[in-house]
XYZ file of C-alpha atoms in Angstrom:
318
model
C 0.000 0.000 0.000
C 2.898 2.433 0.957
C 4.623 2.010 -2.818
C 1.021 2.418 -4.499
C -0.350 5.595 -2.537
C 3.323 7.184 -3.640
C 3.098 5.949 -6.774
C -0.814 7.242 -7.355
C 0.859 10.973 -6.393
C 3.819 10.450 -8.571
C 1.736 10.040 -11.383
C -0.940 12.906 -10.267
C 1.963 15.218 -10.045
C 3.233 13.899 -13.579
C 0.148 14.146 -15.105
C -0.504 17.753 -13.972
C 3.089 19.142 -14.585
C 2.563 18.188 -18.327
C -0.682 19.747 -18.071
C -0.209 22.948 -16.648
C 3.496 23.207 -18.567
C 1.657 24.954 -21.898
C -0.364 27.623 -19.359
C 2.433 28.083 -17.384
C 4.557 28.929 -20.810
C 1.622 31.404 -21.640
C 0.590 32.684 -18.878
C 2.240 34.232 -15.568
C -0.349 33.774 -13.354
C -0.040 29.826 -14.284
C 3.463 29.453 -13.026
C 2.773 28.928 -9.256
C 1.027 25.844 -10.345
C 3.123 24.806 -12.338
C 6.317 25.339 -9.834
C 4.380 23.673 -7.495
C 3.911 20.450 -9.433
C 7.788 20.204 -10.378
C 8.971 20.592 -6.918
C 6.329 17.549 -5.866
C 7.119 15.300 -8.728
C 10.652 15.960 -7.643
C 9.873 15.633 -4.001
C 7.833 12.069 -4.358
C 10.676 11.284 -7.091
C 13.583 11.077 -3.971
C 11.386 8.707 -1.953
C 12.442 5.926 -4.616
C 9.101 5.886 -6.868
C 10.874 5.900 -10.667
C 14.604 5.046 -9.148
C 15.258 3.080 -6.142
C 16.512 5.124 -3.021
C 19.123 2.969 -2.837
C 20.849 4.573 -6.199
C 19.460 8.133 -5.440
C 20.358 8.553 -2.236
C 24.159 7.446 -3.173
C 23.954 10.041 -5.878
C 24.036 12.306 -2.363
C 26.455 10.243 -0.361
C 24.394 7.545 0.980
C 23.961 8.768 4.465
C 19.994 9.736 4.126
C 20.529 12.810 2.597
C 17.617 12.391 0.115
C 15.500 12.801 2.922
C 16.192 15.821 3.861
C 16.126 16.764 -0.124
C 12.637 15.407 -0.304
C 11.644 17.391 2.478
C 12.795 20.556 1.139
C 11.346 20.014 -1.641
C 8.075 19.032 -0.125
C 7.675 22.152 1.530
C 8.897 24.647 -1.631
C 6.015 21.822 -3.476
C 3.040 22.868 -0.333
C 4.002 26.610 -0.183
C 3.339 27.044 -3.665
C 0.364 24.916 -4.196
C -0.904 27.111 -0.940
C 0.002 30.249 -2.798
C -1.315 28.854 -5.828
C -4.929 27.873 -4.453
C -4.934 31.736 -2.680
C -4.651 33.281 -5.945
C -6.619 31.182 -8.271
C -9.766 33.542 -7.601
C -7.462 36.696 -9.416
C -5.250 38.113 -6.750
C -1.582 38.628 -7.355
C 1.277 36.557 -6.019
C 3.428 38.674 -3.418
C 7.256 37.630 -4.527
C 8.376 39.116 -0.939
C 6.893 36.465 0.817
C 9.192 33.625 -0.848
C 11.923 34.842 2.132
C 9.869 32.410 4.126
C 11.005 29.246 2.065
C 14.624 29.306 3.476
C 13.685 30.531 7.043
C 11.291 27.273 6.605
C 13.922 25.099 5.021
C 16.835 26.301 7.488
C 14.646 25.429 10.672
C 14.786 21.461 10.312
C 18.138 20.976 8.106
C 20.056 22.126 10.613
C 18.738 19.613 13.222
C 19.228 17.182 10.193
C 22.804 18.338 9.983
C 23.814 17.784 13.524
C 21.957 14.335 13.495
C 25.687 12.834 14.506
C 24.900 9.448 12.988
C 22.291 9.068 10.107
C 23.368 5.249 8.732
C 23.289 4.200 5.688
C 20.670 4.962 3.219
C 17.056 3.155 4.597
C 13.626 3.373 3.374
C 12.526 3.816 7.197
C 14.976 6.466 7.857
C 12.784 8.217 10.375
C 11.087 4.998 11.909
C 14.676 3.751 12.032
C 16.320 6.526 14.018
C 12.953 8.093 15.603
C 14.816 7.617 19.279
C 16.687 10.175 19.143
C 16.154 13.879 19.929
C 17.972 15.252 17.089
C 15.863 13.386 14.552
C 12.545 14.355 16.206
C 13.359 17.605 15.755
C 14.381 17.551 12.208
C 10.946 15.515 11.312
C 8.843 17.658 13.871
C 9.836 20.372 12.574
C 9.505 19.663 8.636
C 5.693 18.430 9.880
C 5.014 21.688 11.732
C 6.046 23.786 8.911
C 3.288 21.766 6.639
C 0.610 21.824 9.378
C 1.270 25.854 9.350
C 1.128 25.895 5.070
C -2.047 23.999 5.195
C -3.829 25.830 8.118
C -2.780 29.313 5.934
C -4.088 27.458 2.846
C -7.328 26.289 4.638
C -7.861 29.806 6.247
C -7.252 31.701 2.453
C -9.686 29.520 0.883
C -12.395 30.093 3.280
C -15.913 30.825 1.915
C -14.827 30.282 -1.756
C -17.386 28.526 -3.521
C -15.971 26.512 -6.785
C -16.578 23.003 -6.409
C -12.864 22.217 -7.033
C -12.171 24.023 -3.633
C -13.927 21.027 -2.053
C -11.175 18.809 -3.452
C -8.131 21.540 -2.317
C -10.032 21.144 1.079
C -10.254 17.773 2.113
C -6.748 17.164 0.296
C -5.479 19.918 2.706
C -7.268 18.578 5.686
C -5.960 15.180 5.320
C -2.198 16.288 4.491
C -2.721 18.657 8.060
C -4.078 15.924 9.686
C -1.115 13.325 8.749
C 1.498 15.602 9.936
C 0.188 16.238 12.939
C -0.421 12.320 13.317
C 3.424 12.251 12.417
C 4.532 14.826 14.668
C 2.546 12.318 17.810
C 4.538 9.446 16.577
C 7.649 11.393 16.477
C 6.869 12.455 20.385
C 5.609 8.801 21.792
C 9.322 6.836 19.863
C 11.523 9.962 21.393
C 10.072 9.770 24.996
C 10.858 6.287 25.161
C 8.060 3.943 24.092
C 9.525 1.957 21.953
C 8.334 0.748 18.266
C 5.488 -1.469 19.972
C 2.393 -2.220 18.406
C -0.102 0.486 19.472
C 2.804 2.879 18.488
C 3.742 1.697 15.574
C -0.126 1.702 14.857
C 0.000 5.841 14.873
C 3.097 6.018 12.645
C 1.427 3.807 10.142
C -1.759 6.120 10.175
C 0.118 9.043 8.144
C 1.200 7.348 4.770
C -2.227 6.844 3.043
C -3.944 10.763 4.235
C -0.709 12.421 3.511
C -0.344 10.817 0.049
C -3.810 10.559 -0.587
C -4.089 14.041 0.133
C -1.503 15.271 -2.247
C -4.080 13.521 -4.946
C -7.188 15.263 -3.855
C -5.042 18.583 -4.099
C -3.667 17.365 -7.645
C -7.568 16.721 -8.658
C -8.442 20.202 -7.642
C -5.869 21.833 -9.659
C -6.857 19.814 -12.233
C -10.182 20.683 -12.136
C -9.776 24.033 -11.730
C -7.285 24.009 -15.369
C -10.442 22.058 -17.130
C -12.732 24.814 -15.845
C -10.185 27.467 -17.040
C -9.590 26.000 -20.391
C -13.679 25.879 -20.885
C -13.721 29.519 -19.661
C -11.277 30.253 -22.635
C -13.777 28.726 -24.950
C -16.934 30.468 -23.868
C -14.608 33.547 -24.126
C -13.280 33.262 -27.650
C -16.982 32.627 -28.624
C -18.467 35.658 -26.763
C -15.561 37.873 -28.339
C -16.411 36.617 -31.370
C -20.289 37.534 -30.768
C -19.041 41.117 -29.636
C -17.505 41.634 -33.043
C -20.315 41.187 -35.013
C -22.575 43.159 -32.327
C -20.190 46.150 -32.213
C -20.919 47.190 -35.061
C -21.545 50.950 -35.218
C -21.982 51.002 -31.607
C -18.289 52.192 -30.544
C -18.047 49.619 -28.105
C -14.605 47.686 -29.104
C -13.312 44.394 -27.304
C -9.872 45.031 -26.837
C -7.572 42.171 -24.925
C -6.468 42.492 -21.690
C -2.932 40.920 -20.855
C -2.674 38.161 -18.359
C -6.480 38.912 -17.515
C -7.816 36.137 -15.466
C -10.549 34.011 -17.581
C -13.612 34.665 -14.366
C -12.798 38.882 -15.646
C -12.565 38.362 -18.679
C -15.726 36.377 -19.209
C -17.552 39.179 -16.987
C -16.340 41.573 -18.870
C -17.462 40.039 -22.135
C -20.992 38.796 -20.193
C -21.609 42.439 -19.477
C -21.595 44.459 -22.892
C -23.255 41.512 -24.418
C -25.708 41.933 -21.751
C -25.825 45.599 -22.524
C -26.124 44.989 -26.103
C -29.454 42.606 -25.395
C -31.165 44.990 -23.596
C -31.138 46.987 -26.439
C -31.804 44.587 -29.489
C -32.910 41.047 -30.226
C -30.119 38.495 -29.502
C -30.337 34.929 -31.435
C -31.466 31.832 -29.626
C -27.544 30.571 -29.761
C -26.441 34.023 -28.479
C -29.087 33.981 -25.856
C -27.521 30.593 -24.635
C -24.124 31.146 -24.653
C -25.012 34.618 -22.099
C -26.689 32.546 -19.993
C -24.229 30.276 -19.632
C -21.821 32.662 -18.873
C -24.001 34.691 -16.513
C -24.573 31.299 -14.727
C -21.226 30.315 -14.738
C -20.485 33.952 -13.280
C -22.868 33.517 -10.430
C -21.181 30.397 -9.009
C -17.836 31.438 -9.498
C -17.079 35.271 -8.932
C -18.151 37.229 -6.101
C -20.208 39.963 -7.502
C -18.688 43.709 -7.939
C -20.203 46.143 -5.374
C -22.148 48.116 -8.019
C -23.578 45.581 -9.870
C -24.950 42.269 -10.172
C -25.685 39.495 -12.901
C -28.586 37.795 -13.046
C -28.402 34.189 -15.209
C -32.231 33.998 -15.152
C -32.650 37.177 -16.474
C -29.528 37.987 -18.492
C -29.626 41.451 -17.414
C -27.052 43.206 -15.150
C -28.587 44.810 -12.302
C -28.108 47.522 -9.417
C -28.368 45.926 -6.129
């Protein structure tokens, strides 16, 4: 089970790395996806998934030092997809807060560093060497740093309605909840208790959440990029429908650069809105508003002047 939960979030991470690589090309505001992705593939890819940790971790000396790599990469992989998942509703990435990466990454390698022996390379690493203090507080630490990325992404996400969000949610909620599960097991082995059964019984409770939860957060990504690429479609067509309706009305569709698809398709909504008020609209132009007025009304909170309706196609005061 522990190889095939990995090897499940290998492959989601795979899968949406290729996915998100043309977006992230194209557009900026793709990148923190995509930079998230990399960093997981690359973090799942040092616990021995494609190559055996045997041959990777002698690539780094063969004293366990891919699993300290894994874990900084694990946490560059969770602070992006949390910055990712805080601005997928539009808001701008603040490049001042990535001087929190190597405060992050500093805290538990230098516990790591002064572990004084680490062995040879082992796939139980932690389980292994979870008596002593030094390693508790490299792995406690690592774990406390993704407990406070996931309560930050949990808190940012609050209220946001999407149904991908569910699937960011639980994903984040089980990853949280595996840490902190880690963090007990950590405590019971380095106050003395031993690997018995009933402890051994927590430590085996954070594989399949953590994993499992790296999925769930892989689906909602994936989801949302669907969403987005159908929100590009409905877009082309209504720009398409604005050409032909601008006609001799001064009202010209000009692109906006790096404009997020939820704008841009309110934008687009709203003058052909304001164009069928005015005149007849055909039964395939009447459609395609109201599935972007609907589409609108799930997905964007509405401005504080006005309001679409996707019953009536109209915009509205409040």
């Amino acid at each position: 089970m522990l190889l095939r939960i990995e090897a499940v979030a290998f492959f989601a991470l795979l899968v949406l790395t290729l996915i998100r690589l043309p977006s992230a090309i194209r557009e900026p505001s793709s990148r923190l996806t995509w930079v998230a992705t990399i960093t997981g593939l690359a973090a799942v890819f040092m616990v021995g998934v494609a190559v055996p940790l045997s041959i990777v971790d002698g690539w780094l000396g063969g004293t366990n030092v891919a699993n300290l790599l894994q874990n900084i990469l694990a946490t560059a992989a969770f602070w992006f997809v949390m910055q990712a998942a805080l601005t997928l509703d539009g808001s701008r990435f603040n490049r001042r807060s990535l001087l929190e990466l190597p405060i992050m990454f500093l805290s538990f390698t230098i516990p790591f560093l002064l572990i004084a022996d680490r062995g040879s390379t082992t796939d139980n690493f932690v389980k292994e060497t979870a008596d002593h203090f030094g390693l508790w507080a490299y792995a406690s630490i690592y774990m406390g740093c993704v407990v406070v990325i996931m309560a930050r992404m949990l808190r940012g996400i609050r209220g946001r309605k999407p149904r991908p969000y569910i699937l960011i949610r639980v994903g984040a909620w089980a990853i949280l909840c595996a840490s902190l599960i880690e963090i007990l097991y950590l405590t019971l082995r380095v106050a003395g208790l031993g690997r018995t059964r009933s402890v051994e019984t927590v430590g085996n409770l954070f594989t399949i959440p953590f994993y499992g939860g790296v999925v769930l957060v892989c689906a909602g990504i994936i989801t949302f990029a669907i969403a987005r690429a159908g929100r590009r479609s409905m877009n082309a067509a209504l720009g398409r429908l604005l050409t032909r309706a601008n006609v001799g009305r001064g009202m010209l569709v000009t692109p906006i650069p790096d404009e997020d698809p939820i704008h841009e398709t309110y934008r687009l909504a709203v003058r052909l809105t304001d164009i069928a008020n005015s005149q007849e609209l055909t039964k395939r132009e009447r459609n395609l508003l109201r599935a972007a007025t609907a589409m609108l009304d799930r997905q964007m909170r509405a401005p504080a002047i006005v309001r679409m309706s996707s019953t009536a196609g109209r915009v509205t005061a409040p």
